[in-house]
Amino acid sequence: MENKKQFIERYDSLITDNVRQSIAEQAPAAMFANDLGVMVREGDIWFAVEPGDKYGISVIYTMPES
């Protein structure tokens, strides 16, 4: 994704039910973090620090809906 506009245009294909479920079910105390950012579940989605010390989505692994 190059920018916010592209993310918004592809939102429905990126933020699938599986991704939403991963975020909703993630226990904050069990989140993994390293120098790349913070991982939800098994790496379904990663958040990284952006300029201004804000977190943003850096990676979304989309899996086919079952």
Short mmCIF file of N, CA, C and O in Angstrom, two decimals:
data_model
loop_
_atom_site.label_atom_id
_atom_site.label_comp_id
_atom_site.label_asym_id
_atom_site.label_seq_id
_atom_site.Cartn_x
_atom_site.Cartn_y
_atom_site.Cartn_z
N MET A 1 0.84 -1.16 0.00
CA MET A 1 0.00 0.00 0.00
C MET A 1 0.89 1.23 0.00
O MET A 1 1.78 1.35 0.82
N GLU A 2 0.63 2.08 -0.88
CA GLU A 2 1.44 3.29 -0.99
C GLU A 2 0.98 4.41 -0.08
O GLU A 2 1.78 5.19 0.41
N ASN A 3 -0.33 4.51 0.14
CA ASN A 3 -0.82 5.65 0.91
C ASN A 3 -2.20 5.38 1.50
O ASN A 3 -2.81 4.34 1.26
N LYS A 4 -2.66 6.35 2.26
CA LYS A 4 -3.96 6.23 2.94
C LYS A 4 -5.11 6.03 1.95
O LYS A 4 -6.00 5.22 2.18
N LYS A 5 -5.08 6.74 0.84
CA LYS A 5 -6.15 6.64 -0.16
C LYS A 5 -6.26 5.21 -0.69
O LYS A 5 -7.35 4.66 -0.81
N GLN A 6 -5.12 4.60 -1.02
CA GLN A 6 -5.13 3.22 -1.52
C GLN A 6 -5.65 2.25 -0.46
O GLN A 6 -6.37 1.32 -0.77
N PHE A 7 -5.27 2.49 0.79
CA PHE A 7 -5.75 1.64 1.88
C PHE A 7 -7.27 1.73 1.97
O PHE A 7 -7.95 0.70 2.06
N ILE A 8 -7.80 2.92 1.94
CA ILE A 8 -9.25 3.11 2.04
C ILE A 8 -9.96 2.46 0.86
O ILE A 8 -10.99 1.80 1.04
N GLU A 9 -9.41 2.59 -0.33
CA GLU A 9 -10.01 1.98 -1.52
C GLU A 9 -10.06 0.46 -1.41
O GLU A 9 -10.96 -0.18 -1.92
N ARG A 10 -9.07 -0.14 -0.75
CA ARG A 10 -8.99 -1.60 -0.64
C ARG A 10 -9.39 -2.12 0.73
O ARG A 10 -9.21 -3.29 1.03
N TYR A 11 -9.96 -1.27 1.56
CA TYR A 11 -10.28 -1.61 2.95
C TYR A 11 -11.02 -2.94 3.07
O TYR A 11 -10.63 -3.80 3.85
N ASP A 12 -12.11 -3.12 2.31
CA ASP A 12 -12.92 -4.33 2.45
C ASP A 12 -12.16 -5.60 2.10
O ASP A 12 -12.42 -6.66 2.68
N SER A 13 -11.20 -5.51 1.19
CA SER A 13 -10.45 -6.72 0.83
C SER A 13 -9.28 -6.95 1.80
O SER A 13 -8.77 -8.06 1.89
N LEU A 14 -8.87 -5.92 2.53
CA LEU A 14 -7.78 -6.05 3.49
C LEU A 14 -8.26 -6.37 4.89
O LEU A 14 -7.71 -7.25 5.56
N ILE A 15 -9.26 -5.66 5.34
CA ILE A 15 -9.77 -5.84 6.70
C ILE A 15 -10.96 -6.80 6.62
O ILE A 15 -12.12 -6.42 6.68
N THR A 16 -10.62 -8.06 6.46
CA THR A 16 -11.62 -9.12 6.30
C THR A 16 -12.18 -9.52 7.67
O THR A 16 -11.69 -9.09 8.71
N ASP A 17 -13.19 -10.37 7.64
CA ASP A 17 -13.74 -10.88 8.90
C ASP A 17 -12.67 -11.59 9.72
O ASP A 17 -12.63 -11.47 10.94
N ASN A 18 -11.77 -12.33 9.05
CA ASN A 18 -10.69 -13.02 9.77
C ASN A 18 -9.77 -12.02 10.46
O ASN A 18 -9.34 -12.25 11.60
N VAL A 19 -9.43 -10.93 9.79
CA VAL A 19 -8.56 -9.91 10.39
C VAL A 19 -9.27 -9.25 11.57
O VAL A 19 -8.69 -9.08 12.64
N ARG A 20 -10.54 -8.89 11.39
CA ARG A 20 -11.32 -8.29 12.48
C ARG A 20 -11.37 -9.22 13.69
O ARG A 20 -11.20 -8.81 14.83
N GLN A 21 -11.61 -10.50 13.43
CA GLN A 21 -11.69 -11.48 14.51
C GLN A 21 -10.35 -11.61 15.22
O GLN A 21 -10.30 -11.69 16.45
N SER A 22 -9.25 -11.60 14.47
CA SER A 22 -7.93 -11.68 15.08
C SER A 22 -7.70 -10.53 16.04
O SER A 22 -7.20 -10.72 17.15
N ILE A 23 -8.06 -9.33 15.63
CA ILE A 23 -7.88 -8.16 16.48
C ILE A 23 -8.79 -8.23 17.69
O ILE A 23 -8.35 -7.99 18.82
N ALA A 24 -10.04 -8.57 17.49
CA ALA A 24 -11.01 -8.61 18.59
C ALA A 24 -10.66 -9.65 19.64
O ALA A 24 -10.89 -9.44 20.84
N GLU A 25 -10.09 -10.77 19.22
CA GLU A 25 -9.80 -11.86 20.15
C GLU A 25 -8.41 -11.78 20.78
O GLU A 25 -8.11 -12.55 21.68
N GLN A 26 -7.58 -10.86 20.33
CA GLN A 26 -6.21 -10.76 20.84
C GLN A 26 -6.20 -10.18 22.25
O GLN A 26 -6.73 -9.11 22.49
N ALA A 27 -5.60 -10.90 23.16
CA ALA A 27 -5.41 -10.40 24.53
C ALA A 27 -4.20 -9.48 24.52
O ALA A 27 -3.10 -9.92 24.15
N PRO A 28 -4.35 -8.22 24.90
CA PRO A 28 -3.22 -7.29 24.87
C PRO A 28 -1.99 -7.79 25.62
O PRO A 28 -0.87 -7.60 25.15
N ALA A 29 -2.18 -8.46 26.73
CA ALA A 29 -1.04 -8.96 27.53
C ALA A 29 -0.27 -10.06 26.80
O ALA A 29 0.88 -10.32 27.12
N ALA A 30 -0.89 -10.68 25.80
CA ALA A 30 -0.24 -11.78 25.08
C ALA A 30 0.33 -11.35 23.73
O ALA A 30 0.80 -12.19 22.97
N MET A 31 0.33 -10.07 23.45
CA MET A 31 0.85 -9.60 22.17
C MET A 31 2.37 -9.69 22.15
O MET A 31 3.03 -9.45 23.14
N PHE A 32 2.90 -10.05 20.99
CA PHE A 32 4.33 -10.17 20.79
C PHE A 32 4.85 -8.86 20.21
O PHE A 32 4.23 -8.27 19.32
N ALA A 33 6.00 -8.42 20.68
CA ALA A 33 6.61 -7.20 20.16
C ALA A 33 8.10 -7.42 19.96
O ALA A 33 8.74 -8.14 20.72
N ASN A 34 8.63 -6.79 18.91
CA ASN A 34 10.07 -6.79 18.68
C ASN A 34 10.43 -5.50 17.95
O ASN A 34 9.62 -4.57 17.91
N ASP A 35 11.61 -5.44 17.37
CA ASP A 35 12.04 -4.20 16.72
C ASP A 35 11.23 -3.89 15.46
O ASP A 35 11.28 -2.77 14.96
N LEU A 36 10.46 -4.85 14.95
CA LEU A 36 9.62 -4.62 13.77
C LEU A 36 8.26 -4.04 14.12
O LEU A 36 7.59 -3.47 13.28
N GLY A 37 7.82 -4.24 15.37
CA GLY A 37 6.53 -3.73 15.79
C GLY A 37 5.82 -4.68 16.73
O GLY A 37 6.45 -5.47 17.43
N VAL A 38 4.50 -4.62 16.71
CA VAL A 38 3.66 -5.43 17.58
C VAL A 38 2.79 -6.32 16.70
O VAL A 38 2.16 -5.86 15.75
N MET A 39 2.74 -7.61 17.06
CA MET A 39 2.04 -8.59 16.25
C MET A 39 0.75 -9.02 16.92
O MET A 39 0.69 -9.24 18.12
N VAL A 40 -0.30 -9.15 16.11
CA VAL A 40 -1.58 -9.68 16.57
C VAL A 40 -1.66 -11.14 16.14
O VAL A 40 -1.36 -11.48 14.99
N ARG A 41 -2.06 -11.99 17.07
CA ARG A 41 -2.18 -13.43 16.88
C ARG A 41 -0.90 -14.05 16.35
O ARG A 41 0.16 -13.89 16.91
N GLU A 42 -0.98 -14.74 15.24
CA GLU A 42 0.18 -15.43 14.66
C GLU A 42 0.81 -14.61 13.54
O GLU A 42 1.34 -15.16 12.58
N GLY A 43 0.73 -13.29 13.66
CA GLY A 43 1.27 -12.43 12.62
C GLY A 43 0.23 -11.99 11.61
O GLY A 43 0.57 -11.52 10.53
N ASP A 44 -1.05 -12.16 11.97
CA ASP A 44 -2.13 -11.77 11.06
C ASP A 44 -2.04 -10.29 10.70
O ASP A 44 -2.33 -9.90 9.57
N ILE A 45 -1.66 -9.49 11.66
CA ILE A 45 -1.54 -8.05 11.45
C ILE A 45 -0.40 -7.53 12.33
O ILE A 45 -0.21 -8.01 13.44
N TRP A 46 0.36 -6.62 11.78
CA TRP A 46 1.48 -6.00 12.50
C TRP A 46 1.26 -4.50 12.58
O TRP A 46 0.82 -3.88 11.61
N PHE A 47 1.59 -3.94 13.72
CA PHE A 47 1.57 -2.49 13.92
C PHE A 47 3.00 -2.05 14.16
O PHE A 47 3.75 -2.72 14.85
N ALA A 48 3.37 -0.92 13.58
CA ALA A 48 4.73 -0.40 13.75
C ALA A 48 4.66 1.08 14.09
O ALA A 48 3.67 1.76 13.78
N VAL A 49 5.71 1.57 14.72
CA VAL A 49 5.78 2.98 15.07
C VAL A 49 6.02 3.80 13.80
O VAL A 49 6.88 3.47 12.99
N GLU A 50 5.22 4.84 13.66
CA GLU A 50 5.35 5.75 12.53
C GLU A 50 5.86 7.09 13.05
O GLU A 50 5.94 7.30 14.26
N PRO A 51 6.21 7.99 12.16
CA PRO A 51 6.65 9.30 12.61
C PRO A 51 5.67 9.94 13.60
O PRO A 51 4.46 9.79 13.46
N GLY A 52 6.21 10.58 14.61
CA GLY A 52 5.37 11.18 15.64
C GLY A 52 5.04 10.21 16.75
O GLY A 52 4.14 10.45 17.54
N ASP A 53 5.75 9.07 16.79
CA ASP A 53 5.52 8.05 17.82
C ASP A 53 4.08 7.54 17.86
O ASP A 53 3.52 7.29 18.92
N LYS A 54 3.47 7.38 16.69
CA LYS A 54 2.13 6.82 16.59
C LYS A 54 2.25 5.44 15.97
O LYS A 54 3.16 5.18 15.17
N TYR A 55 1.35 4.54 16.33
CA TYR A 55 1.34 3.21 15.73
C TYR A 55 0.42 3.20 14.52
O TYR A 55 -0.63 3.83 14.52
N GLY A 56 0.85 2.49 13.50
CA GLY A 56 0.04 2.31 12.31
C GLY A 56 0.18 0.89 11.83
O GLY A 56 1.10 0.17 12.23
N ILE A 57 -0.72 0.46 10.98
CA ILE A 57 -0.67 -0.89 10.43
C ILE A 57 0.49 -0.95 9.44
O ILE A 57 0.59 -0.12 8.55
N SER A 58 1.35 -1.93 9.61
CA SER A 58 2.47 -2.09 8.68
C SER A 58 2.30 -3.31 7.78
O SER A 58 2.77 -3.30 6.65
N VAL A 59 1.63 -4.35 8.28
CA VAL A 59 1.44 -5.58 7.50
C VAL A 59 0.08 -6.17 7.84
O VAL A 59 -0.31 -6.22 9.01
N ILE A 60 -0.62 -6.63 6.82
CA ILE A 60 -1.87 -7.38 7.00
C ILE A 60 -1.75 -8.64 6.15
O ILE A 60 -1.54 -8.55 4.94
N TYR A 61 -1.82 -9.78 6.79
CA TYR A 61 -1.84 -11.04 6.06
C TYR A 61 -3.30 -11.43 5.91
O TYR A 61 -3.96 -11.76 6.88
N THR A 62 -3.79 -11.36 4.70
CA THR A 62 -5.18 -11.72 4.46
C THR A 62 -5.26 -13.18 4.08
O THR A 62 -4.51 -13.66 3.24
N MET A 63 -6.14 -13.87 4.73
CA MET A 63 -6.36 -15.28 4.48
C MET A 63 -7.74 -15.43 3.84
O MET A 63 -8.64 -14.66 4.15
N PRO A 64 -7.90 -16.39 2.96
CA PRO A 64 -9.22 -16.61 2.37
C PRO A 64 -10.25 -16.87 3.46
O PRO A 64 -9.96 -17.54 4.46
N GLU A 65 -11.43 -16.32 3.27
CA GLU A 65 -12.52 -16.57 4.23
C GLU A 65 -12.94 -18.02 4.12
O GLU A 65 -13.00 -18.59 3.04
N SER A 66 -13.21 -18.64 5.27
CA SER A 66 -13.62 -20.05 5.24
C SER A 66 -15.10 -20.18 5.38
O SER A 66 -15.82 -19.29 5.63
#
